[in-house]
Short mmCIF file of C-alpha atoms and ligand atoms in Angstrom, two decimals:
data_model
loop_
_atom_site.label_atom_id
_atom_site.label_comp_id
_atom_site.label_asym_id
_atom_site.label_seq_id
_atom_site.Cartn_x
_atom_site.Cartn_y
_atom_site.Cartn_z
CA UNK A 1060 39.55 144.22 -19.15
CA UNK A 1061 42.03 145.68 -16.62
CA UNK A 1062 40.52 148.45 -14.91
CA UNK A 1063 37.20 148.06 -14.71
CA UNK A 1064 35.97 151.22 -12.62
CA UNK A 1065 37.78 154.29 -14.00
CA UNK A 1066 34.55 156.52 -14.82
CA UNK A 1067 33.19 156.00 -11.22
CA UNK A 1068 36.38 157.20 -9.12
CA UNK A 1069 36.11 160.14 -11.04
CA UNK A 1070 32.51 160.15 -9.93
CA UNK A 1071 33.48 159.26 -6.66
CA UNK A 1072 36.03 162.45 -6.55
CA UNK A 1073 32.88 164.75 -6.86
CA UNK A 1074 30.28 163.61 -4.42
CA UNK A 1075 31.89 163.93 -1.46
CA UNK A 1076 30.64 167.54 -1.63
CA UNK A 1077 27.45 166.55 -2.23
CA UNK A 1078 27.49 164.36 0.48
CA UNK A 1079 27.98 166.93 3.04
CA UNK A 1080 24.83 169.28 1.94
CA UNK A 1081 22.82 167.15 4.28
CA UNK A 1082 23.90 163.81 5.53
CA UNK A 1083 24.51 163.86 9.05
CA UNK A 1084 28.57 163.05 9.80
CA UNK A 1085 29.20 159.87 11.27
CA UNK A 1086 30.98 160.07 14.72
CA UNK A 1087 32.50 156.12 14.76
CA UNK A 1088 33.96 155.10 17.24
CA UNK A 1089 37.78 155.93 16.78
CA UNK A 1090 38.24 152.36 15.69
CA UNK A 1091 35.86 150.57 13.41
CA UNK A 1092 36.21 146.99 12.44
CA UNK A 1093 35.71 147.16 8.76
CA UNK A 1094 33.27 144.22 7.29
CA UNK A 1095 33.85 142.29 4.22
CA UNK A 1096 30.50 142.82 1.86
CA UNK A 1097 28.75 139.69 0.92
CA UNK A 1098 29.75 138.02 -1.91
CA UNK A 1099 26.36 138.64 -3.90
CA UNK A 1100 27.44 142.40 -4.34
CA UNK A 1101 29.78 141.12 -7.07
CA UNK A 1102 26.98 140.89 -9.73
CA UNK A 1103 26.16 144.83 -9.52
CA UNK A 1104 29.51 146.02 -10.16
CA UNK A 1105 31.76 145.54 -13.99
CA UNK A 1106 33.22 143.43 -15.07
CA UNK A 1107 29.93 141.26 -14.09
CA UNK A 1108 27.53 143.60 -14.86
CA UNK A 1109 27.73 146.25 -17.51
CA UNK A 1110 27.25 148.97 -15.48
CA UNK A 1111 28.02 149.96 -11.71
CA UNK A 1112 24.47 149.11 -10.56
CA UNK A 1113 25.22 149.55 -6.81
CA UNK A 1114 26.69 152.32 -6.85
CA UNK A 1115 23.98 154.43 -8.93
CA UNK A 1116 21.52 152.99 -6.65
CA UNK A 1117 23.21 154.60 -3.85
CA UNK A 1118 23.47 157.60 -5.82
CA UNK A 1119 19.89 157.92 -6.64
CA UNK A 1120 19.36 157.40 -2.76
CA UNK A 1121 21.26 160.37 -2.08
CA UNK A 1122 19.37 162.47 -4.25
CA UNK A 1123 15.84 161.07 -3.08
CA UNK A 1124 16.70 161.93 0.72
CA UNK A 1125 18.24 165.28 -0.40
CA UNK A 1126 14.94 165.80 -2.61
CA UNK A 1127 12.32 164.84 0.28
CA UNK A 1128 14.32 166.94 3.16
CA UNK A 1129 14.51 170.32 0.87
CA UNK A 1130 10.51 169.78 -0.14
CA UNK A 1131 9.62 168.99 3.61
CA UNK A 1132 11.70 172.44 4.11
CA UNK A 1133 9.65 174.14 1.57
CA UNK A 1134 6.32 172.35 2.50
CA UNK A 1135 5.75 171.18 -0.62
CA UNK A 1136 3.73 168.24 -0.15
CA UNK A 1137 2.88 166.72 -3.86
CA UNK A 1138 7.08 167.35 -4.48
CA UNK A 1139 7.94 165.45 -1.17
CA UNK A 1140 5.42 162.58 -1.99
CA UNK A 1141 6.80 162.03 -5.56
CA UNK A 1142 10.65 161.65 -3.84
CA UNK A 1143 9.17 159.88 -1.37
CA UNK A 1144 7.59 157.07 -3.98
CA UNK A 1145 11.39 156.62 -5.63
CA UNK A 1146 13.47 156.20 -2.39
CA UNK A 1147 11.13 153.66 -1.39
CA UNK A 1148 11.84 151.59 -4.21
CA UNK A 1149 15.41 152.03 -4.04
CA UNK A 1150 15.90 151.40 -0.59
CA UNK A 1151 13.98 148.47 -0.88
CA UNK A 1152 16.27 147.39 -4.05
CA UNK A 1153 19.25 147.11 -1.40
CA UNK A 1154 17.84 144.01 0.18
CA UNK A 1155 16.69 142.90 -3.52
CA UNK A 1156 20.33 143.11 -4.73
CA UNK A 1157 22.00 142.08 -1.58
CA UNK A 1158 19.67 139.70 0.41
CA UNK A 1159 22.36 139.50 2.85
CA UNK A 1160 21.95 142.93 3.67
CA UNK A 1161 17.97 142.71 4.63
CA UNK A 1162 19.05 143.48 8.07
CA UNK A 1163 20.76 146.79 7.49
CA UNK A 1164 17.43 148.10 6.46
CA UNK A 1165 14.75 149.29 8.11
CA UNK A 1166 11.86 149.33 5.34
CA UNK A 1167 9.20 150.26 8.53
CA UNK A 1168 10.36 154.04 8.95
CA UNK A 1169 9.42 154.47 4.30
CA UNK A 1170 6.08 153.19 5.40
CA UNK A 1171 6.45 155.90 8.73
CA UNK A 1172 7.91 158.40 6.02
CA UNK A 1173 4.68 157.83 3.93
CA UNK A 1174 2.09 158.13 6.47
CA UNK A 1175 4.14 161.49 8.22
CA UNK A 1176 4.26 162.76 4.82
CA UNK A 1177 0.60 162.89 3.92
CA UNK A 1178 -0.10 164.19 6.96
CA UNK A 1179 2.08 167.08 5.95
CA UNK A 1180 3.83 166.30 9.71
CA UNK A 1181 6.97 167.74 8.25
CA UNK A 1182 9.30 167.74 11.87
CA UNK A 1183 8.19 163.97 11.97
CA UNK A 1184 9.28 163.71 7.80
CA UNK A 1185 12.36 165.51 9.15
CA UNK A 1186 13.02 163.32 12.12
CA UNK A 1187 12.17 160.08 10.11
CA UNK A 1188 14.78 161.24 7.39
CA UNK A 1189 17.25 161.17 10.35
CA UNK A 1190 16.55 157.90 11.19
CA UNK A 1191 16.63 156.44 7.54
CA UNK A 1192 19.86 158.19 7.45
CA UNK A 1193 21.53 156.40 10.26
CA UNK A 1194 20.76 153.07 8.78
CA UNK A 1195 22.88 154.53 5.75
CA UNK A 1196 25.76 155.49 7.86
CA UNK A 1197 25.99 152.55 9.41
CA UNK A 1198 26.68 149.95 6.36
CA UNK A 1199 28.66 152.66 5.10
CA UNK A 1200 30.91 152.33 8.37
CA UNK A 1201 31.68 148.76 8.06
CA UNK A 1202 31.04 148.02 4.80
CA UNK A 1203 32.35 151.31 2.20
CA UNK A 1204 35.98 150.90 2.36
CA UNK A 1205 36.55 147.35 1.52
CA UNK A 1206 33.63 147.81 -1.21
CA UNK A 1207 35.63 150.04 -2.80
CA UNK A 1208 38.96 148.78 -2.40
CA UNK A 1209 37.65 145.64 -4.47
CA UNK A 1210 35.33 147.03 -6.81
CA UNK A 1211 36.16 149.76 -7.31
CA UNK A 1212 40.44 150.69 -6.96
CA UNK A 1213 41.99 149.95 -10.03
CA UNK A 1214 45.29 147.11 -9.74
CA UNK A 1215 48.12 146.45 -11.31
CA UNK A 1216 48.90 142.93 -10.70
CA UNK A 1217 47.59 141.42 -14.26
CA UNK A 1218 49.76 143.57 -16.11
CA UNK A 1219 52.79 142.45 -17.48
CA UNK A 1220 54.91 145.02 -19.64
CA UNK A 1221 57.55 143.86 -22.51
CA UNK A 1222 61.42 144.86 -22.51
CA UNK A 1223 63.16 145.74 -25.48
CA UNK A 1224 64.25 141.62 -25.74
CA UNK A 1225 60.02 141.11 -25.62
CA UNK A 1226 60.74 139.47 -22.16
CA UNK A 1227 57.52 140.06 -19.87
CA UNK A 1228 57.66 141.64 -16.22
CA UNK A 1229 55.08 142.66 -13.41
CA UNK A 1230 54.59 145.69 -12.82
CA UNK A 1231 56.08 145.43 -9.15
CA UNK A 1232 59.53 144.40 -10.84
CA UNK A 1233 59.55 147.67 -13.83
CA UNK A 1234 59.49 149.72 -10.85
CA UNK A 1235 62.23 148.20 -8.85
CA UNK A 1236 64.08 148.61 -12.21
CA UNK A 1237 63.12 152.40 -12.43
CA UNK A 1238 64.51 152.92 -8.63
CA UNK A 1239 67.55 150.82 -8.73
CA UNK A 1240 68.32 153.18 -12.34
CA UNK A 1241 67.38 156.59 -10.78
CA UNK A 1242 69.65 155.33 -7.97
CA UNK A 1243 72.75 154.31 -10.62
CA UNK A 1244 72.78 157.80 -11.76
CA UNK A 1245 72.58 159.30 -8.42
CA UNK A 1246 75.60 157.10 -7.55
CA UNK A 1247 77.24 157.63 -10.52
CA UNK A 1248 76.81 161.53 -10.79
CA UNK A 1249 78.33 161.65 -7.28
CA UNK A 1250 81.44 159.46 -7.92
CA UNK A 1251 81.99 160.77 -11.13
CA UNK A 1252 81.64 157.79 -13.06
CA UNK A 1253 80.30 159.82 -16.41
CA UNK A 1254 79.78 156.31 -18.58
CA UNK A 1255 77.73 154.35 -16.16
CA UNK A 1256 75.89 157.25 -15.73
CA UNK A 1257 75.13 157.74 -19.22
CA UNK A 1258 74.56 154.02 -19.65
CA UNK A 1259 71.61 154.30 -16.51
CA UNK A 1260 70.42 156.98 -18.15
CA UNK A 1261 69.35 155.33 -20.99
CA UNK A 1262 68.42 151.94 -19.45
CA UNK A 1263 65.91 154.45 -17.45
CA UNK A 1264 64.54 156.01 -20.17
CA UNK A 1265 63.95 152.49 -22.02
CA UNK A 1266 62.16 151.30 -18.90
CA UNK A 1267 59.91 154.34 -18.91
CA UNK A 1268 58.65 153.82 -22.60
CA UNK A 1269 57.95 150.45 -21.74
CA UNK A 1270 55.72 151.54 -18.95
CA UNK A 1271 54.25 153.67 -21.25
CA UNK A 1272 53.08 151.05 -23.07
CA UNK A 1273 50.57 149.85 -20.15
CA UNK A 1274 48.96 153.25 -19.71
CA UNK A 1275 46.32 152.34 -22.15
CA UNK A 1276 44.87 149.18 -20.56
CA UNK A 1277 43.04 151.74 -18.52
CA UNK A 1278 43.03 154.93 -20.15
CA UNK A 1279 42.07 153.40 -23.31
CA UNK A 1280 41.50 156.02 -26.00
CA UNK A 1281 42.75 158.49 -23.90
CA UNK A 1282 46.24 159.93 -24.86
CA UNK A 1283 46.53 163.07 -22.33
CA UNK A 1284 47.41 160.89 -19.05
CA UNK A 1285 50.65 159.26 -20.89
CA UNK A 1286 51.63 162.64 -22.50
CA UNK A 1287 51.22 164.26 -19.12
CA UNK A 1288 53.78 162.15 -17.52
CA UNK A 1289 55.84 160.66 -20.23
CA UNK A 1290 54.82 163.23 -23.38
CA UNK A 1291 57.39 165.27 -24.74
CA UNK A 1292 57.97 167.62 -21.72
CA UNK A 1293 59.93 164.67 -20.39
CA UNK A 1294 61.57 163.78 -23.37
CA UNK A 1295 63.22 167.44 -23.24
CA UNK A 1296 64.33 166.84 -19.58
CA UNK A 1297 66.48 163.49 -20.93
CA UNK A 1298 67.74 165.25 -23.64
CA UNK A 1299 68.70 167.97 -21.22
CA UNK A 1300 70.03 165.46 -18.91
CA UNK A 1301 72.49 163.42 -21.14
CA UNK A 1302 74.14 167.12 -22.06
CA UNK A 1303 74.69 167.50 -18.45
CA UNK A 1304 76.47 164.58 -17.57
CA UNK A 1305 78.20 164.31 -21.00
CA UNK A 1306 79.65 167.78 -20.33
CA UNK A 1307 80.48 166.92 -16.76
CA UNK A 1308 77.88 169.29 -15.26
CA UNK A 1309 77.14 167.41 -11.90
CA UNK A 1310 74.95 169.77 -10.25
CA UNK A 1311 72.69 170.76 -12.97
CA UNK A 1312 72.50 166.39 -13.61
CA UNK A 1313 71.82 165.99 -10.47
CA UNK A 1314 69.14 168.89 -10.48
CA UNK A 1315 67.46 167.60 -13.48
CA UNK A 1316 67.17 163.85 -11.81
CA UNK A 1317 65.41 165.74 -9.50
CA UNK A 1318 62.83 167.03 -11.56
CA UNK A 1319 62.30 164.00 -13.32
CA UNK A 1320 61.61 162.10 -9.82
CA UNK A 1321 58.89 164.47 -9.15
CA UNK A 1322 57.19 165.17 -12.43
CA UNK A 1323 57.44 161.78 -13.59
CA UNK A 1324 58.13 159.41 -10.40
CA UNK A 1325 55.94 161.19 -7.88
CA UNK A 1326 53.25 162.59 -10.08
CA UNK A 1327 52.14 159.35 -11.31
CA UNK A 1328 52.46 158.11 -7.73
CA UNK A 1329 50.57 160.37 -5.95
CA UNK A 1330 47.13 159.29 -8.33
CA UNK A 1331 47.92 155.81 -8.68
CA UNK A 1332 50.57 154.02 -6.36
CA UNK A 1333 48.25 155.56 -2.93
CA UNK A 1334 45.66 153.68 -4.40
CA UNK A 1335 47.27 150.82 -5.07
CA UNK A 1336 48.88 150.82 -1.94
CA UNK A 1337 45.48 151.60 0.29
CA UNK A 1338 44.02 148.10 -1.67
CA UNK A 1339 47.02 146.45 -0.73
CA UNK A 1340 46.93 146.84 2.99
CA UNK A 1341 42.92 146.67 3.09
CA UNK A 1342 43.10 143.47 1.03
CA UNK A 1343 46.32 142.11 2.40
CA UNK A 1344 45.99 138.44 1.09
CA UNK A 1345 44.70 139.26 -2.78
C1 LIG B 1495 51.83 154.44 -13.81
C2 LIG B 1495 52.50 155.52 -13.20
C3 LIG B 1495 53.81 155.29 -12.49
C4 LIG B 1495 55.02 155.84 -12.83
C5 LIG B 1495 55.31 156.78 -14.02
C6 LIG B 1495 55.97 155.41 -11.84
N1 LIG B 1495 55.37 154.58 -10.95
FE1 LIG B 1495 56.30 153.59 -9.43
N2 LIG B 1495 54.53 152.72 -8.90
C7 LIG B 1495 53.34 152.91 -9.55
C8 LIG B 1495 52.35 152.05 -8.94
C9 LIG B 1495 50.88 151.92 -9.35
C10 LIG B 1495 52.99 151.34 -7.91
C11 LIG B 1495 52.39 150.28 -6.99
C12 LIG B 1495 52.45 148.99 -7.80
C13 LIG B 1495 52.04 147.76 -7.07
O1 LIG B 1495 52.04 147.74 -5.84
O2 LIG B 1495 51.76 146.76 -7.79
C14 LIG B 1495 54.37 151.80 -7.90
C15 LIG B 1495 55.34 151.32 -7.04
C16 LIG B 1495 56.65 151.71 -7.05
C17 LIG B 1495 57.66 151.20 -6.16
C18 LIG B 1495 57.46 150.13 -5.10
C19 LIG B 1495 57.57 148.80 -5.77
C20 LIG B 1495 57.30 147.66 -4.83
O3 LIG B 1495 58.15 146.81 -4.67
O4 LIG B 1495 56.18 147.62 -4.28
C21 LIG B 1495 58.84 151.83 -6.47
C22 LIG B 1495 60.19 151.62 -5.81
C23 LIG B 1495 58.57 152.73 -7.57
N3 LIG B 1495 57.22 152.63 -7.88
C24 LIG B 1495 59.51 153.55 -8.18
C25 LIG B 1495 59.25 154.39 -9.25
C26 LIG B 1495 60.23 155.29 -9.83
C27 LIG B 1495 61.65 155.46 -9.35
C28 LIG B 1495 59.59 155.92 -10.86
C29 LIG B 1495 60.14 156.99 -11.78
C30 LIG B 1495 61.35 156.75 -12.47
C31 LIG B 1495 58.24 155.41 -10.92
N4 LIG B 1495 58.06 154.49 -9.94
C32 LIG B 1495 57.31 155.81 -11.85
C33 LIG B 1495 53.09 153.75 -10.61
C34 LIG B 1495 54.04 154.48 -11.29
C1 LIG B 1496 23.41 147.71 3.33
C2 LIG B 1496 24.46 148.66 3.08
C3 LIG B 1496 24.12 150.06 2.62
C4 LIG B 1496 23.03 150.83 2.96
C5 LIG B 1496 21.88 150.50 3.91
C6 LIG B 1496 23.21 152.08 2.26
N1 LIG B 1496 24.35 152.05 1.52
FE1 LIG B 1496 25.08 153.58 0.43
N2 LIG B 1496 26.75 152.48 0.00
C7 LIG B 1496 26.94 151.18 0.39
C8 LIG B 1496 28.21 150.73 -0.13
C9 LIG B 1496 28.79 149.35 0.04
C10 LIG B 1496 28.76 151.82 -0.82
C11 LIG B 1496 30.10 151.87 -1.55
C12 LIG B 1496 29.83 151.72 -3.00
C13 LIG B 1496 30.98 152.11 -3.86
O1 LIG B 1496 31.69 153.07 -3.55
O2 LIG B 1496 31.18 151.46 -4.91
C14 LIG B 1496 27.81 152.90 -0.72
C15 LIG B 1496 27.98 154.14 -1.29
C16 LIG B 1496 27.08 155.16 -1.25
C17 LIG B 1496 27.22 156.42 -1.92
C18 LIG B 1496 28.36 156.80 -2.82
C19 LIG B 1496 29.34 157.62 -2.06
C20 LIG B 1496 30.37 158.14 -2.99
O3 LIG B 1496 30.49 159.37 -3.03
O4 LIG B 1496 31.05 157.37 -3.65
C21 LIG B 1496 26.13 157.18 -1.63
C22 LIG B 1496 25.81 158.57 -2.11
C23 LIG B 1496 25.28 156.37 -0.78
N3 LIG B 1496 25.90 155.16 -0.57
C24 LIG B 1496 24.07 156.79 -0.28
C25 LIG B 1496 23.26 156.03 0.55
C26 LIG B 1496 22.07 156.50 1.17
C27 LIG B 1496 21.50 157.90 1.03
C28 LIG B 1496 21.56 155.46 1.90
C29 LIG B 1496 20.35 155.41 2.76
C30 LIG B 1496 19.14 155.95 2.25
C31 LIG B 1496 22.48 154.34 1.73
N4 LIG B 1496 23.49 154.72 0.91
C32 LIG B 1496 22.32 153.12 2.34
C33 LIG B 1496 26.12 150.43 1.17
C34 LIG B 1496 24.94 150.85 1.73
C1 LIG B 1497 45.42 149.93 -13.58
C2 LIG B 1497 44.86 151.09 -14.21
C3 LIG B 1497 45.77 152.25 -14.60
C4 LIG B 1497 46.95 152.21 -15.30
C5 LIG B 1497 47.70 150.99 -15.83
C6 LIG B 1497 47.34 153.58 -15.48
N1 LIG B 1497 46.44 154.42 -14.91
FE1 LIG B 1497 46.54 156.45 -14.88
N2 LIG B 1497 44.84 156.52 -13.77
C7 LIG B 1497 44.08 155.43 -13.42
C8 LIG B 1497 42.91 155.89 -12.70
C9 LIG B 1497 41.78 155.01 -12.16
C10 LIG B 1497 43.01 157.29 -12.61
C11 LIG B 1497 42.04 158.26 -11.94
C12 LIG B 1497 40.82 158.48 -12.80
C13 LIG B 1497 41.15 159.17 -14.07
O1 LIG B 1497 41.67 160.28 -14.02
O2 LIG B 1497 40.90 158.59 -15.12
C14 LIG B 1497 44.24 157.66 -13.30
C15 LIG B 1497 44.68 158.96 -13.45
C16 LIG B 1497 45.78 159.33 -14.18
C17 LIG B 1497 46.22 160.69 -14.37
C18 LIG B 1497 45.55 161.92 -13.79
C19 LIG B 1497 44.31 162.26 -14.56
C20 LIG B 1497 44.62 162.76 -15.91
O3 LIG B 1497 44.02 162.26 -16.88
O4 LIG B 1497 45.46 163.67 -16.03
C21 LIG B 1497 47.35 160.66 -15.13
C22 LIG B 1497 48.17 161.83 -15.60
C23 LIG B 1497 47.62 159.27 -15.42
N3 LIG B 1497 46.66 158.49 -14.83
C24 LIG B 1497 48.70 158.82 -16.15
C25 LIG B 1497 48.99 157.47 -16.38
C26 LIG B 1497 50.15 157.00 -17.11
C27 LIG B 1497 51.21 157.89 -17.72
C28 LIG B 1497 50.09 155.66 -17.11
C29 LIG B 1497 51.08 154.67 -17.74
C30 LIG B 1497 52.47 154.86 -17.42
C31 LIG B 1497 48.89 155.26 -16.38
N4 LIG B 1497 48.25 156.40 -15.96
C32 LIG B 1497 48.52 153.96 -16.15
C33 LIG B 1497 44.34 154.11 -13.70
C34 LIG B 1497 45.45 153.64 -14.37
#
């Protein structure tokens, strides 16, 4: 399997917002040397597990200290204590999972949390949230990013896409072949070379469909994400396009190239290549 995280960075799109309801922002220090996560994390995430373990735990975290500060809010004690129960569990599973990680803890300030909360102390359930919090913020400093740039970023380095001839290529070298075509017609619109032009045109459009036939290894069933980019709206633009430069219509070729760039080119770029790009620099050597 390919891409083995798509459903959870469209989870991790969404609770961001969440995020900011009540955890305190971090204020790092402008530069943070970012950590790489312990090698046991591996197990909780696909393709070695079945499901992203890790990252539900954290989840369920969220919602247990969101849970225990609105209840301490609303002084309901029996509500607070039941939140209270789970998050101890789960915070405790983060040493469980990750035993290198037993030191990013602080399991003392649950059993603080406990004792403050049958007390019904609720500025010291309040005040101990804040500290639990701060141990969260800081793994999440160092540790986050590169978590997700290996677990979790999808990458395009196993695929290998067929030409016409059934010859294989990387995905790095289809898309110096896309550029250096988009760039033949742009070269040959403005020296008025009509054949090589038409001749690009269509080596670009073959070099598209095989593309197209990689969109699946990640978006499986799912046909909308190829038809968005390479569905039938784009189809029209190369038909539209070979009319052009058959008829000698420079501008309106050139125009057209344009849109193509950008609804095809840039829109696929600006979901996947950032990505791809982001892993790339924060795991240089992979
Ligand atoms: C799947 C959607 C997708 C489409 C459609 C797409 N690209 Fe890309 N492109 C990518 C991704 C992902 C990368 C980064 C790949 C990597 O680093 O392995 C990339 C990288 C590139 C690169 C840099 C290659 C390198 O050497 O690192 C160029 C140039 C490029 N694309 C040109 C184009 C052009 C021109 C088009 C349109 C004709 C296009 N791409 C269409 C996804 C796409
Ligand atoms: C020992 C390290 C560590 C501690 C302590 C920790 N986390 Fe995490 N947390 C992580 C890592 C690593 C990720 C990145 C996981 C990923 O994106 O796949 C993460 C991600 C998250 C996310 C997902 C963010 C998103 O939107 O994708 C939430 C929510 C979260 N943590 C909540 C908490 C809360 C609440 C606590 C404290 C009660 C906590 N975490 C403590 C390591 C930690
Ligand atoms: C290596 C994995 C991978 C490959 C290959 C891939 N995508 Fe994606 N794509 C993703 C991920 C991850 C997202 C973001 C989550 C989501 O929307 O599913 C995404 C999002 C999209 C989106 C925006 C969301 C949507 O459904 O409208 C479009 C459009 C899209 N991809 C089109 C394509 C096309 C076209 C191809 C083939 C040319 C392709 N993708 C190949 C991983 C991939």
């Amino acid at each position: 399997m390919i891409c083995k995280n798509m459903k959870s960075i469209a989870v991790f799109l969404f609770f961001p917002l969440l995020a900011a309801l009540w955890v305190a922002p971090v204020y790092a220090d402008a530069m943070v040397s970012l950590k790489q996560p312990p090698n046991s994390l591996e197990q909780w995430y696909k393709p070695a597990n079945k499901r992203q373990v890790w990252l539900h735990t954290m989840f369920r975290l969220r919602r247990e200290m969101q849970a225990i500060a609105e209840y301490a809010e609303q002084n309901n004690q029996p509500a607070m204590q039941k939140w209270i129960k789970r998050l101890d569990e789960d915070y405790n599973k983060i040493a469980d999972m990750v035993p290198e990680w037993e030191d990013q803890i602080k399991p003392r300030l649950l059993s603080e949390l406990e004792m403050f909360a049958e007390k019904g102390d609720m500025p010291r359930v309040g005040k101990t949230l804040e500290m639990i919090g701060r141990t969260c913020d800081d793994c999440h400093t160092y540790y986050q990013p590169l978590v997700i740039a290996t677990y979790r970023s999808p990458h395009y380095d196993d695929i290998k896409l067929k030409d016409s001839n059934g010859k294989e290529h990387s995905f790095e070298d289809n898309m110096e072949a896309l550029s250096a075509s988009v760039n033949r017609i742009l070269i040959a619109l403005d020296d008025g070379q009509k054949p090589v032009a038409l001749q690009a045109r269509l080596t670009l459009l073959e070099q598209l469909q095989n593309l197209g036939e990689s969109c699946n290894s990640c978006h499986k069933d799912d046909e909308y994400p190829r038809e968005r980019i390479l569905g039938k709206a784009t189809e029209e633009r190369f038909t539209t396009l070979q009319a052009s430069i058959s008829e000698g219509r420079v501008k309106d070729s050139q125009k057209m190239m344009g849109e193509i760039a950008v609804t095809v080119c840039a829109r696929c770029h600006n979901t996947h290549r950032i990505v791809s790009d982001l892993r790339d620099a924060l795991l240089p050597e992979k």
